[in-house]
Structures are given as structure tokens and as C-alpha cells.
Short mmCIF file of C-alpha atoms (C1' of nucleotides) in Angstrom, two decimals:
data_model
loop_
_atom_site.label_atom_id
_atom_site.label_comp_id
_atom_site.label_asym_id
_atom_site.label_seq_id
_atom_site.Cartn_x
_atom_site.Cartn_y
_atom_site.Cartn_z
CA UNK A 1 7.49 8.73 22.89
CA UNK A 2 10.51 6.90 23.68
CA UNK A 3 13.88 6.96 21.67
CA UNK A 4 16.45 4.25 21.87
CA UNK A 5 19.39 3.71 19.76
CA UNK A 6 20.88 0.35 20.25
CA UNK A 7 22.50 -2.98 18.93
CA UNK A 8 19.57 -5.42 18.27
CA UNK A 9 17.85 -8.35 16.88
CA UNK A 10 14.50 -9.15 16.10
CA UNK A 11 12.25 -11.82 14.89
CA UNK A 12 8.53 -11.35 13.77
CA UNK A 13 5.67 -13.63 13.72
CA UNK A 14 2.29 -13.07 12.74
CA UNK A 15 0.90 -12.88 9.10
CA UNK A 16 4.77 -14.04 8.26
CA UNK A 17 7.50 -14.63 10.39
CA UNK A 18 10.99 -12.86 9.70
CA UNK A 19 14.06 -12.33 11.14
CA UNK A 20 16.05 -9.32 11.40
CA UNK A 21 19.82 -9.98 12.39
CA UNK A 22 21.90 -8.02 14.59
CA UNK A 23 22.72 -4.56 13.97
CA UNK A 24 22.49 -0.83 15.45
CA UNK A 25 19.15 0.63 14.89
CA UNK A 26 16.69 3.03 16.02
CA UNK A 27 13.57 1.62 18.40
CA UNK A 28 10.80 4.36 18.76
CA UNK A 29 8.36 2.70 21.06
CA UNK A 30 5.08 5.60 20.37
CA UNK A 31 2.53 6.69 23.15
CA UNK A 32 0.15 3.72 22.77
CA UNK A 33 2.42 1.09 22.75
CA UNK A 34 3.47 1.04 18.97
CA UNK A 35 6.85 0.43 18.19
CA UNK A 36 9.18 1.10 15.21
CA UNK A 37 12.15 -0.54 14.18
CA UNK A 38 14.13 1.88 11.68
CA UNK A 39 17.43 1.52 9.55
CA UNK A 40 19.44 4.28 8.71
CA UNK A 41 18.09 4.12 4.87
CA UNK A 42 15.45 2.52 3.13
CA UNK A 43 12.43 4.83 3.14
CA UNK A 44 9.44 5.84 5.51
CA UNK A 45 8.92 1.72 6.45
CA UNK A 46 10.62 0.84 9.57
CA UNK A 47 12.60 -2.93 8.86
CA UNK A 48 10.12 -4.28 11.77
CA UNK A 49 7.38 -2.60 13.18
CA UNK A 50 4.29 -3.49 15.71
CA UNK A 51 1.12 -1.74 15.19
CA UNK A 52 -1.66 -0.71 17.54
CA UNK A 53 -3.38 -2.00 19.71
CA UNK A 54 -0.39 -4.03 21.11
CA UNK A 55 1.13 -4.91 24.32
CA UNK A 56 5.45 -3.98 25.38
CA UNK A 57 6.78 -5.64 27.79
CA UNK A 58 10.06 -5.18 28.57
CA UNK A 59 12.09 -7.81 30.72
CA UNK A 60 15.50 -9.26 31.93
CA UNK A 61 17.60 -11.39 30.02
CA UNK A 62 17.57 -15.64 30.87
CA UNK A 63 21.08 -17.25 31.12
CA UNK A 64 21.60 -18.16 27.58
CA UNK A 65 20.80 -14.93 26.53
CA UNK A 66 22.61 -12.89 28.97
CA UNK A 67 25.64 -15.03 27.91
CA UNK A 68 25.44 -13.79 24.38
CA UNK A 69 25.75 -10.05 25.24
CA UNK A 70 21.77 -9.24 25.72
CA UNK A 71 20.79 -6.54 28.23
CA UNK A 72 17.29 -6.16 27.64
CA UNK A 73 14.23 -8.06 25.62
CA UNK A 74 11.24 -6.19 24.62
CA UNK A 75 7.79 -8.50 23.71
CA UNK A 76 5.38 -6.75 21.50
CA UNK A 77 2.20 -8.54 21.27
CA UNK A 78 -0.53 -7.33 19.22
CA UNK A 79 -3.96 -7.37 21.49
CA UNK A 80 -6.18 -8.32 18.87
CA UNK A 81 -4.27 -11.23 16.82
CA UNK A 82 -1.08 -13.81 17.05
CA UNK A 83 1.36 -11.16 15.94
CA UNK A 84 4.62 -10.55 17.90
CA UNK A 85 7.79 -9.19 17.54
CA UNK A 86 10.27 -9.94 20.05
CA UNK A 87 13.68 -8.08 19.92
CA UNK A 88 16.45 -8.62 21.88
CA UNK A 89 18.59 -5.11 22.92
CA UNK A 90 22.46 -5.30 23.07
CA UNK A 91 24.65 -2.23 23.75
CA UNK A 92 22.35 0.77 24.42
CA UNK A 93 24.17 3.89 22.64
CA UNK A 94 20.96 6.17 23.43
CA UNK A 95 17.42 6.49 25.35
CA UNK A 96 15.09 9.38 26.04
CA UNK A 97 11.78 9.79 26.34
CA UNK A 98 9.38 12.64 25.18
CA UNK A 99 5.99 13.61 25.64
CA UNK A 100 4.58 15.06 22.13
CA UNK A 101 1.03 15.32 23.25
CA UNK A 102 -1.87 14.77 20.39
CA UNK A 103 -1.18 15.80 17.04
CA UNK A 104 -3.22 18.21 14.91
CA UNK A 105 -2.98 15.77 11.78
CA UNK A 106 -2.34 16.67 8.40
CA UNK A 107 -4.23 18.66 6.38
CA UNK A 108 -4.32 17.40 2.53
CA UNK A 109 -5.26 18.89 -0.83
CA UNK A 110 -5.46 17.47 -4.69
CA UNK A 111 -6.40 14.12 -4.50
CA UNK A 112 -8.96 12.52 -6.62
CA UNK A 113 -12.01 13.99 -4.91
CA UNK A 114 -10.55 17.40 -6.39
CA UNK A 115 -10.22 15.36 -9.83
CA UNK A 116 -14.04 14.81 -9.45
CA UNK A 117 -14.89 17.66 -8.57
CA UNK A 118 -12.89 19.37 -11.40
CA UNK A 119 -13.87 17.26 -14.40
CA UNK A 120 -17.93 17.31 -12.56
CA UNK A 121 -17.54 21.19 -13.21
CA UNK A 122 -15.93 20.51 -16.60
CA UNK A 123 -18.08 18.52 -18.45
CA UNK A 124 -17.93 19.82 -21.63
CA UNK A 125 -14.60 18.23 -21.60
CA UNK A 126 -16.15 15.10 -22.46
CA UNK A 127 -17.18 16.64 -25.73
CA UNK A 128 -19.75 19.04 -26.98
CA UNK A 129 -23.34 19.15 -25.15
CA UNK A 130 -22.25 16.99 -22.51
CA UNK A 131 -24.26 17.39 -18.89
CA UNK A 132 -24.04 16.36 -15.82
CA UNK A 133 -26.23 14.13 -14.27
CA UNK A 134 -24.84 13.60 -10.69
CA UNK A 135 -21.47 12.69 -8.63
CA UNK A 136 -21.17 9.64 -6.58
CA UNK A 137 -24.56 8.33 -8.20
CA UNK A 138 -24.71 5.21 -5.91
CA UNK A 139 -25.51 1.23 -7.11
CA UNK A 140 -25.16 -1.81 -5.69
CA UNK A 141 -22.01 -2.19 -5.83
CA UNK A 142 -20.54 1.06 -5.40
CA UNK A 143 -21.06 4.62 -5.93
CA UNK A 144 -20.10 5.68 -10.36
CA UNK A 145 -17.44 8.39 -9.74
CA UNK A 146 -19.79 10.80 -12.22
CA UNK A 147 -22.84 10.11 -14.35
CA UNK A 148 -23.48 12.17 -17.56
CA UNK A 149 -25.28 12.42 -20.84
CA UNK A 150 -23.95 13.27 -23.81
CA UNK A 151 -25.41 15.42 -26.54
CA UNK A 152 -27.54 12.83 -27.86
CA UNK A 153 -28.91 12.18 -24.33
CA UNK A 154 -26.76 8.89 -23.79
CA UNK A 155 -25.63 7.83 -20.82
CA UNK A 156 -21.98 8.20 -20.11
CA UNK A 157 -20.61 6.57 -16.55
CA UNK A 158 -17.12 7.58 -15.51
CA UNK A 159 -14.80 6.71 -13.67
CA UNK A 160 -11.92 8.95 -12.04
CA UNK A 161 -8.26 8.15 -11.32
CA UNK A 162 -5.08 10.03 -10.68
CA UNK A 163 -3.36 6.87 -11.72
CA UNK A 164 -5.24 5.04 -14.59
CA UNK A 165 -4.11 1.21 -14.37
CA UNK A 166 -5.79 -1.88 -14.91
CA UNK A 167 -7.91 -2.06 -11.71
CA UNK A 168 -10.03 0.84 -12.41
CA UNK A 169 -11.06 -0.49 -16.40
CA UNK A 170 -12.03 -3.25 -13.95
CA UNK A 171 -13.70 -1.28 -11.91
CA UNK A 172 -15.74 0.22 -14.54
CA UNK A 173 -16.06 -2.69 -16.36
CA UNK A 174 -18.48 -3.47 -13.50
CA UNK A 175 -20.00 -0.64 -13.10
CA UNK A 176 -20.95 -0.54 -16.97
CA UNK A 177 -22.15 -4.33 -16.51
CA UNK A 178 -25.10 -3.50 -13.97
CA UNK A 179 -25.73 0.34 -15.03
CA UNK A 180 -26.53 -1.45 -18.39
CA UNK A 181 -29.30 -3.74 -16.86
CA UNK A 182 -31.20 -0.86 -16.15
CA UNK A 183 -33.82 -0.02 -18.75
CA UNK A 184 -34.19 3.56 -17.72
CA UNK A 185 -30.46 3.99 -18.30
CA UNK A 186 -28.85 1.70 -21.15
CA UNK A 187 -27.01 1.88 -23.21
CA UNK A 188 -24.72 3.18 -21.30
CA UNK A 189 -21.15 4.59 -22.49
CA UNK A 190 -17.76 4.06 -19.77
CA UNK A 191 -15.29 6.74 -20.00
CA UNK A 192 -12.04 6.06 -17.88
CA UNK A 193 -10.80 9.67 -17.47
CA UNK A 194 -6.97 9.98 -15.11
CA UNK A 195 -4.00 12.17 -15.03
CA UNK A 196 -1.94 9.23 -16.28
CA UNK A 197 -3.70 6.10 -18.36
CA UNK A 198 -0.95 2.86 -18.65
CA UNK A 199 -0.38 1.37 -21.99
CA UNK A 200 -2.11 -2.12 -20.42
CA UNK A 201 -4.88 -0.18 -19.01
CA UNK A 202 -5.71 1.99 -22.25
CA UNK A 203 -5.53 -1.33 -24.28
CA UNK A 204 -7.78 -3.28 -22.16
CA UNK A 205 -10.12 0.09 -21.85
CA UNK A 206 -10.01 0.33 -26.01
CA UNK A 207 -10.32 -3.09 -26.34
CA UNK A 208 -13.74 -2.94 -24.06
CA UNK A 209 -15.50 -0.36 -26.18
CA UNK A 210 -14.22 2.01 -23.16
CA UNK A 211 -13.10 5.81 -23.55
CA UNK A 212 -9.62 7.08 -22.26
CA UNK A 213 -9.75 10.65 -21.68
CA UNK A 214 -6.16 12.02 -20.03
CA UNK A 215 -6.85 15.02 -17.43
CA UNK A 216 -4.60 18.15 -17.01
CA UNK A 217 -5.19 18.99 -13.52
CA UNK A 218 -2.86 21.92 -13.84
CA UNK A 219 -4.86 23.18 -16.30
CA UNK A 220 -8.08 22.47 -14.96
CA UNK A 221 -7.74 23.85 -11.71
CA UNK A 222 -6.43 27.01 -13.96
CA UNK A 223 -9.71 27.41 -15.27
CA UNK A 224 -11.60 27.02 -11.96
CA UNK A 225 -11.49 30.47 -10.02
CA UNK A 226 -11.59 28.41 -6.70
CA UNK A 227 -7.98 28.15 -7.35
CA UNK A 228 -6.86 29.28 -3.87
CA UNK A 229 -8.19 26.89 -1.70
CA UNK A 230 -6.43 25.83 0.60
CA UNK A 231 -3.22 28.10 0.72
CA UNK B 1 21.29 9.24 11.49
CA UNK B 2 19.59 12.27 13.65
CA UNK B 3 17.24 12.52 15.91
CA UNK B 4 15.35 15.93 16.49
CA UNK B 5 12.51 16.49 18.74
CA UNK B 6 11.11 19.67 18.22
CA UNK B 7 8.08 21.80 17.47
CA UNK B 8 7.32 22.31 14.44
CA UNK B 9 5.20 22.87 10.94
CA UNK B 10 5.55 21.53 7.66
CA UNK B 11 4.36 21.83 4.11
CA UNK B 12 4.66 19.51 1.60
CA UNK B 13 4.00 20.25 -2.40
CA UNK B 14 4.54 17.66 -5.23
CA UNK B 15 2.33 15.12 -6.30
CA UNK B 16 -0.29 16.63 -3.37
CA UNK B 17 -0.12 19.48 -1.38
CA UNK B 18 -0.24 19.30 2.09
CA UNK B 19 0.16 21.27 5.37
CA UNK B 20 1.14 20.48 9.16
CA UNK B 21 -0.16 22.82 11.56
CA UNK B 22 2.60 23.51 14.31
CA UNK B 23 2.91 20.67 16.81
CA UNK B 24 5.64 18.38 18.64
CA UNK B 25 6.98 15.97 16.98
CA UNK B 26 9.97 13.61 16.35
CA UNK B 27 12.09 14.40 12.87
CA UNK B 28 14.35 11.59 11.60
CA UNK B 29 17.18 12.85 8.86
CA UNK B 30 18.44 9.46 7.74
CA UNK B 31 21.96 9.13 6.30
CA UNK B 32 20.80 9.29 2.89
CA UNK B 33 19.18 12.84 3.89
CA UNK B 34 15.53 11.35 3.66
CA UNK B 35 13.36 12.79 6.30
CA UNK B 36 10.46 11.42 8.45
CA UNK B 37 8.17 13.20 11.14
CA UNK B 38 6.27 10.99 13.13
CA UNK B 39 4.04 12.15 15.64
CA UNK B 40 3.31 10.14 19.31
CA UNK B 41 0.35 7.87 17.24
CA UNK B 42 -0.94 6.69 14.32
CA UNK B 43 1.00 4.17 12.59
CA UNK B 44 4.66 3.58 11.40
CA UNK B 45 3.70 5.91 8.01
CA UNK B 46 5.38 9.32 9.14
CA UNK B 47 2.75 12.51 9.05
CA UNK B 48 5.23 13.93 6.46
CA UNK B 49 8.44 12.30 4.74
CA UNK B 50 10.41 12.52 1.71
CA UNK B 51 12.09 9.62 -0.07
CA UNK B 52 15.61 9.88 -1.33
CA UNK B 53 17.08 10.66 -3.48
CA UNK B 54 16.86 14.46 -1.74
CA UNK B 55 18.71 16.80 0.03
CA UNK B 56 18.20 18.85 2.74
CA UNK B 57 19.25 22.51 3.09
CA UNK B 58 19.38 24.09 6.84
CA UNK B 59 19.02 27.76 7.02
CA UNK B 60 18.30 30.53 9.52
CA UNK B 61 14.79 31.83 9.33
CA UNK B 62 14.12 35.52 7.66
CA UNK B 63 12.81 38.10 9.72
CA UNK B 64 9.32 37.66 9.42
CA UNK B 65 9.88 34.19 10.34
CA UNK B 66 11.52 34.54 13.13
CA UNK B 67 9.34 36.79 14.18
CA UNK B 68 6.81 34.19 14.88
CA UNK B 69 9.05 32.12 16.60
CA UNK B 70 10.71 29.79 13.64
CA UNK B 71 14.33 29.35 14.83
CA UNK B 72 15.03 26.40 12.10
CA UNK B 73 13.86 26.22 8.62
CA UNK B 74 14.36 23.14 6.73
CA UNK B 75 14.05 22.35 2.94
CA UNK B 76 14.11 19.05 1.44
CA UNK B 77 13.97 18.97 -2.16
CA UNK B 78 13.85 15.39 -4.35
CA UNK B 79 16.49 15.15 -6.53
CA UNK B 80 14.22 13.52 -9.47
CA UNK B 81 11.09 15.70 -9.35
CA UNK B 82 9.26 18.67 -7.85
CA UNK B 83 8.90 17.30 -4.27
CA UNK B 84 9.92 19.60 -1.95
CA UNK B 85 9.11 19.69 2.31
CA UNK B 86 9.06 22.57 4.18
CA UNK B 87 9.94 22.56 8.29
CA UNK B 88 9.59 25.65 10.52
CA UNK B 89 11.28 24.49 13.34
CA UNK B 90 10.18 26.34 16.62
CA UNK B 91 11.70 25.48 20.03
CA UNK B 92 13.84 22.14 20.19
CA UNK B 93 13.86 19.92 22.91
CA UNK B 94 16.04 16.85 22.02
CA UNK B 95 18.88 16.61 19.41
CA UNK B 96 21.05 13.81 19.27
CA UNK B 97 23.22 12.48 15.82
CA UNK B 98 24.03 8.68 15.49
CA UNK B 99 26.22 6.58 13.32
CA UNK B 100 24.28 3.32 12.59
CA UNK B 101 26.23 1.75 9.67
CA UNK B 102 24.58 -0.17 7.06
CA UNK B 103 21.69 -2.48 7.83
CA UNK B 104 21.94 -6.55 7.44
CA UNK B 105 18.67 -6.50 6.71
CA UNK B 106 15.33 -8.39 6.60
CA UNK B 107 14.94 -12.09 6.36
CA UNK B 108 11.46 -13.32 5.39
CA UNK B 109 9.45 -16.44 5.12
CA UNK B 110 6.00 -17.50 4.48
CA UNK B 111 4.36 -15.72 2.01
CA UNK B 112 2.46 -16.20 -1.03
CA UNK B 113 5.44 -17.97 -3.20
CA UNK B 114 6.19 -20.33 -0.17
CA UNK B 115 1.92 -21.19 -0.87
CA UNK B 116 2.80 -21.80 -4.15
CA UNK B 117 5.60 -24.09 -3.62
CA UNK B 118 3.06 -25.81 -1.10
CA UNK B 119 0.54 -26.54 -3.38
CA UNK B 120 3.11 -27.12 -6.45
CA UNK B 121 4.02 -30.01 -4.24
CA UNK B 122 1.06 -31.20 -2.86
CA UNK B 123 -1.18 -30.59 -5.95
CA UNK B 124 -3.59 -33.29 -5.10
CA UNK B 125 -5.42 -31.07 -3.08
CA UNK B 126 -7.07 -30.16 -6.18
CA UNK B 127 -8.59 -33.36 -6.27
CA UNK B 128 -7.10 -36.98 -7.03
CA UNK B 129 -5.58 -37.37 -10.32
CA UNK B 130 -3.81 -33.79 -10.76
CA UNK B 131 -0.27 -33.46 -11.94
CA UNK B 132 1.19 -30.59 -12.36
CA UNK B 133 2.42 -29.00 -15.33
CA UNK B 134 4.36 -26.13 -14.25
CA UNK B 135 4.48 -23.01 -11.89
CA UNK B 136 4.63 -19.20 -13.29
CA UNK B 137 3.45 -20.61 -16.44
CA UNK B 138 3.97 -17.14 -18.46
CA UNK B 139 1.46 -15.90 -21.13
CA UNK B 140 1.43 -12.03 -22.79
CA UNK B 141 -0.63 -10.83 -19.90
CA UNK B 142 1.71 -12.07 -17.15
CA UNK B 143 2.42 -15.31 -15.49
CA UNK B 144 -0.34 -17.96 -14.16
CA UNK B 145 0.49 -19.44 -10.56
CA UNK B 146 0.27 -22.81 -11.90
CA UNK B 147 -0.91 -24.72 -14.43
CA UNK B 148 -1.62 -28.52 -13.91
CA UNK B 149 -3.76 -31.22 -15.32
CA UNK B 150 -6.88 -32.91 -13.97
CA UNK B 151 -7.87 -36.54 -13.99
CA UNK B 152 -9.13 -36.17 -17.30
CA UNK B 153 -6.20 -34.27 -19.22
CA UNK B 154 -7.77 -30.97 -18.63
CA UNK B 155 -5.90 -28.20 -18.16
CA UNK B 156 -6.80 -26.26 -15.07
CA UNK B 157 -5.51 -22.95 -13.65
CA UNK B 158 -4.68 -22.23 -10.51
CA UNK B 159 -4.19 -18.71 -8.99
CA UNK B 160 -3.18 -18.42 -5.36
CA UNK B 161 -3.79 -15.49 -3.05
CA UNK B 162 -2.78 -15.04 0.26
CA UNK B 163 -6.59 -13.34 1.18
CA UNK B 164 -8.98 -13.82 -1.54
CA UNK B 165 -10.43 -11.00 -2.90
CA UNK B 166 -12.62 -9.87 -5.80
CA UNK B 167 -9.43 -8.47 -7.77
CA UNK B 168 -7.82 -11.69 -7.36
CA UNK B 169 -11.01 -13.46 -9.62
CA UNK B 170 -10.67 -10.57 -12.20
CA UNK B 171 -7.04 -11.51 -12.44
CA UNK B 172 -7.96 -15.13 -13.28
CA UNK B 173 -10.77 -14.44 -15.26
CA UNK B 174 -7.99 -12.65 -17.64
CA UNK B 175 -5.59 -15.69 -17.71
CA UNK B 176 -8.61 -18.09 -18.33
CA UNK B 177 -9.87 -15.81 -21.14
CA UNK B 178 -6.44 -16.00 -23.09
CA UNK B 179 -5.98 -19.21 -21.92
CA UNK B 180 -8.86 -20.42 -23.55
CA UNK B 181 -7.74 -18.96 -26.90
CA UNK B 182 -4.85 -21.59 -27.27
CA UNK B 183 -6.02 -24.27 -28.98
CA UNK B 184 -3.49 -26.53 -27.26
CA UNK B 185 -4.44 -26.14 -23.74
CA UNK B 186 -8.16 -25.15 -24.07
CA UNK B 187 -10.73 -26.18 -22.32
CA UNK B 188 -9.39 -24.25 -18.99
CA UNK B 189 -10.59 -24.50 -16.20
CA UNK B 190 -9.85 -22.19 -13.53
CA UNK B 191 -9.40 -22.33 -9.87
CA UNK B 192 -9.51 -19.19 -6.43
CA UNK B 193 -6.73 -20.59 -3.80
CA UNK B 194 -6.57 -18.71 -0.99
CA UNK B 195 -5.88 -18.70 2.55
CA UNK B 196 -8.59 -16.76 3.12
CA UNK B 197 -11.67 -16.12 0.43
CA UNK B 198 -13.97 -13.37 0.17
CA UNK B 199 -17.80 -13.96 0.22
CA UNK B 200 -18.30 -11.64 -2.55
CA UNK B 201 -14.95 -13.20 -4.17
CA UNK B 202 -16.41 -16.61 -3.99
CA UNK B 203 -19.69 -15.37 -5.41
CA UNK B 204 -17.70 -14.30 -8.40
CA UNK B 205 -15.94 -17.00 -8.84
CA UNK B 206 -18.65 -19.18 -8.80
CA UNK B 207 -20.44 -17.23 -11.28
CA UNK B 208 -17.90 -17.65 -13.46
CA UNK B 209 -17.23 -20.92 -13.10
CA UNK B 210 -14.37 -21.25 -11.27
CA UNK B 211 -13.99 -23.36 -8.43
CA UNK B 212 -12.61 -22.02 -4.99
CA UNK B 213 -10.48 -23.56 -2.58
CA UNK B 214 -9.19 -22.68 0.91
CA UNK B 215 -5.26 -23.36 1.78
CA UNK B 216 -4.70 -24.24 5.46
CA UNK B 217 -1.17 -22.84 5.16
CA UNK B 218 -0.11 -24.81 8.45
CA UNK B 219 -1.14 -28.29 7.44
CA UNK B 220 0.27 -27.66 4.47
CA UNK B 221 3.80 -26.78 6.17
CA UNK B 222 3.00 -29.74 8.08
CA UNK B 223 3.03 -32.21 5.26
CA UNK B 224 6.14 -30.38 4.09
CA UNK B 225 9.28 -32.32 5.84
CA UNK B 226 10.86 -29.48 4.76
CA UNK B 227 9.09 -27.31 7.70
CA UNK B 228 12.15 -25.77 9.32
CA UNK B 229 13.82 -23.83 6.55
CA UNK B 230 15.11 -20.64 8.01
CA UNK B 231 14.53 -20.85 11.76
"C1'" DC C 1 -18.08 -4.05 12.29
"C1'" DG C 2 -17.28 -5.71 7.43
"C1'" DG C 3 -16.34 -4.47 2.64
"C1'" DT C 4 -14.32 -1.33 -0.70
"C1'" DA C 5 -11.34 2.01 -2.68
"C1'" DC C 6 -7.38 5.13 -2.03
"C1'" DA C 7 -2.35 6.08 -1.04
"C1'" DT C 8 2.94 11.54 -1.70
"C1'" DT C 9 1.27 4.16 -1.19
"C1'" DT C 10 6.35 1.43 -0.84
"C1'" DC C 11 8.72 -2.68 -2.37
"C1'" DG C 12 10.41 -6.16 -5.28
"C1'" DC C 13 10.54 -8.78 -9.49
"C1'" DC C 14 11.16 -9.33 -14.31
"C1'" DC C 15 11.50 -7.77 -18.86
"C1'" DG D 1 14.26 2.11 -16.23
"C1'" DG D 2 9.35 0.98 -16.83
"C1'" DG D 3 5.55 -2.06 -15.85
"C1'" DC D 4 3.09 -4.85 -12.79
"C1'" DG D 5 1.76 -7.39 -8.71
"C1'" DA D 6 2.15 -7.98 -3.51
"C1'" DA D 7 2.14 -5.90 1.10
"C1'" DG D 8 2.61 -8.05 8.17
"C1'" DT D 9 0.09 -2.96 3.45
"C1'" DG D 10 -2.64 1.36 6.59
"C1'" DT D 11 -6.63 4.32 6.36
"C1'" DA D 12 -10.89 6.51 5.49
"C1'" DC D 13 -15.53 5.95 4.04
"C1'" DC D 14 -19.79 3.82 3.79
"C1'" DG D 15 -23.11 0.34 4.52
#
DNA sequence: CGGTACATTTCGCCC
DNA sequence: GGGCGAAGTGTACCG
């Protein structure tokens, strides 16, 4: 990994072509040719950035350029499309270079497989005499995050957020729509179950004949022992 | 802004949890106090962050700590929420602090509203006869692309998506719905622009009725006299 | 390899 | 500030 902290400008090209003006900024140019463009603000997204597998090239200043103060220009060109970000170094205030080796990666827990997993384990919290059928139960167009039946032996399909917005009623929506061509199944019930529902989403769900049920995953990993998992 | 290259392990809780074995990698503390480690691959999303508003506290590792080796321990708590990171740092091998000022920032072109403009002007692509009627036409449910007129007086929708994708026909199968409802502007008819349009997108459409068509953004620019706007 | 769904999404707009 | 749609989204998963 290389570090370089330096007066720059940079233009992009590609899916959209933008221009960044001159200003000091941080260049990280990563071990397979990557390079970041970062701010002193903003948040984790560099201003410019050029993702692998690209090309650097790094080469002298022409006349014109060297006549406006440029010392160095870097090419970045993306192997496998048009994309290219070209930036043109001024002043150079810093540069080192580091070898970090491969990283272990990050190791994640609580996500909506947990959800799944959770609420699969949880049935009843659909409502009295609820059972499972199966996770993941797979169609054509997707795997149904969990199947049930209810106590009248009804099928119930549902589907799983953390954040329930209008995409997954959608979602569902679909589901419902082919599950319900099935003779062996219909009719089947959609219940859109997430530890947040939005006003839009719960509306269009309602509006559908679709059930909103809000999950407390605090509460239900409380009742599962597994609790510990991870840490 | 400063730069520390170190080795180190992490621990992120909030809306996941999340832990970083002990590796090398490059920390960023922003001037805001945000934080980002990137390790020497993947892509410009750090392994770990946080976002300001936060703050970060330095302090000397306890015993038991420093017994393993931690001679750094950082916490970096949000300032709005629970979100809190966690870095044992280990040995350090680069530190370096630089004042970058505030960023110009980002200049952009060619995205979907410069499409829209495209077509807003050139709205015979649609087929001879159409005039439009106006662009973000709004409705309770958000705002249509455009809304224009066909040969006949119909009204016809137009949504316009940079790649065409199944959730961009759901989206205009909404506006066509309500659409539909107003007594004024009904019979709508809807149509998929896109750069780009999914197979299954296009089956969807057509399904439903509404017609597809593919934007070649650079003839389009062509036509445009307008063609060099920012560079 | 293409398509889909997820993300500590982030970002920007408009109400 | 909340809601919603777009992103140069990136990324994993699954066919």
C-alpha cells in the first residue's frame, strides 16, 4: 500500500464523467492497483476512486502541464471497461509505502440470516398453532425467506427484513403471485415480518391483504439460549 | 487528517456486531474524528469505519491488555446512537498527521436527470407525434419521469432508468395504476427507458403492457448542441 | 458468468 | 428531520 498526501486534480470517466478540482488530498493507491481518492470529511466514500482490476501508470508531466505547477500524472484504467480516472499531482506533502500482507477479513454477526433463523425457531410468533414448514423453500423465482402453516393448516409465506420498505411487499407480492398457482399450496397467506416496517411499506402491505408483523430481535435472541454465539 | 499504519484488531457493535481478527492495516482519523481501516484489497468500503458525528477517545491499554501486546486502544463512539468501534492497536509502523483543509468538491455530469433532459427534449423518440407534457410530473406516490402525449392524445408515461431492472417496472406499474385512476389523464400508457434493459425486466414489462425502449445516451448527447456543458 | 438480494449501505433531494 | 430513490453502488450467493 502506498500513501501520498498531495495537491491534486482529477477527472473521471466511465459510467459518468466528473471532475474533482484542485485541492490537498489523500491518494492510497492499494496492493492490486486500486486507488482511493479521500477528503478530509465526508464519510467511508473516497471523492474519486478506481476499482479493481485496473491499470496505474504513473508518468511525467507534458509542457502545458508542467507549466501549471504539475509534478506527476497518475492514469488509472480499469482492465475490464472504459473507466479512467486521471489525476494530476501538484506539491507532494507526503509518500510512503507499506506492505500489509492479506487480510483475515471481517467476521460479522446479526444480519437477516440470524432474523430467519430466529423467527424459523419462533413460530408461534405468528400466532397460535403455527408450524414450520421449511426455510429458504426455493421457486422459480427465488427462494420464500420461510414457509409455514397456520393452525388451520393454511399456508403462510414470509418474507424477512431488517429494514421493511417498499421493495420487499414487492418482493412478496411476487412470491405470493406464483406460490398461489400452485394447487397443492393455495391459498396462500404473505406475512412481511422486519425490525422496522415504513409507513409506505405497511400501507401498501395492508392494502395487499398482506400481514406486518414488527420483530424484537433483542428480545428474540433473549429467548434463544444460543445467545453467545459469536463473542 | 492522520494516517496510522499499524497492527491491529477491532470490534464493532451497533446495528451488527462484528470482529477484526489482528492484522496490518492502514487507520484514517479524519478531521471530523470519523475513522476508516482499510486493508491492502478489497474495495474503497473500509473493513471497519464509523461515520460522524463520533468521537474518538485514546487511552493506554489495562494490564491484561497489554499483556498481549495492545500498546493503543481506541474507542469511537457515535454521537447519535449506540455505535461504538473498538481498536487494539499492537506495534505501529507509520504515523504521520496532515492538515488538508476543506474539500472543493465533486463535480458531476451524466447521469440519469441529464437522460431525462435528453429525452424531455427529444421526445420523438417515442414515436412521431409525441409532445410532451411535463417532467417530474408529481402524484401521492412520488413523481413520474415524464408525462407526454401520443399521436392520438393519449397520455403515456415514461420512466427512465439508467440500467433497467425488474424494480424499475414495479415502480411504473405503481404510477400507471394511480395514474389510471384519474379520470382526466386515463387511459395511460406506460413506457421502460433505459440505457440498458433487463431480459427479465423486459419480460415484465411486456407482460404488463408496457412498452420498452433503449436510450443510446451518446447519440442522444449528440443531437444535443448543447454537448459540452461542463468540460 | 449472469441474475438477484443484501448492505453498519451512503448520498442527495424534497417535503 | 424523515422518507424515498439513485449509486461509477460493492458484494455474496446461487443458478
Amino acid at each position: 500500500m502506498r500513501l501520498v498526501v498531495a495537491d491534486c486534480s482529477a477527472r473521471y470517466t466511465g459510467r459518468l464523467t466528473a471532475m474533482l478540482p484542485r485541492a490537498k488530498r489523500l491518494l492510497v493507491v492499494k496492493a492490486d492497483g486500486s486507488v482511493l481518492l479521500h477528503s478530509d470529511g465526508g464519510s467511508y466514500k473516497p471523492l474519486n476512486w478506481m476499482s479493481p482490476p485496473c491499470s496505474l501508470s504513473m508518468r511525467e508531466p507534458d509542457a502545458e502541464a508542467a507549466e501549471r505547477g504539475v509534478t506527476q500524472v497518475w492514469t488509472v484504467q480499469h482492465t475490464k471497461s472504459d473507466d479512467r480516472l486521471e489525476i494530476e499531482l501538484h506539491d507532494v506533502h507526503h509518500e510512503s509505502a507499506h506492505d500489509l500482507g492479506i487480510d483475515p477479513g471481517l467476521v460479522k454477526d446479526g444480519v437477516e440470516a440470524h432474523l430467519q433463523e430466529l423467527l424459523a425457531a419462533q413460530i408461534g410468533l405468528l400466532g397460535d398453532g403455527h408450524t414450520l414448514v421449511r426455510r429458504e423453500y426455493m421457486t422459480a423465482i427465488g427462494p420464500v425467506d420461510i414457509l409455514a402453516r397456520d393452525a388451520s393448516g393454511a399456508t403462510v409465506a414470509i418474507e424477512i427484513k431488517r429494514r421493511g420498505d417498499i421493495d420487499g411487499v414487492e418482493q412478496l407480492t411476487r412470491y405470493l403471485d406464483l406460490l398461489n398457482r400452485d394447487p397443492l399450496l393455495a391459498p396462500v397467506r404473505g406475512v412481511f415480518a422486519a425490525q422496522e416496517i415504513k409507513p409506505q411499506a405497511r400501507v401498501l402491505a395492508t392494502d395487499r391483504g398482506i400481514g406486518c408483523l414488527v420483530l424484537d430481535y433483542d428480545a428474540m435472541r433473549g429467548v434463544d439460549d444460543v445467545d453467545s454465539r459469536l463473542f
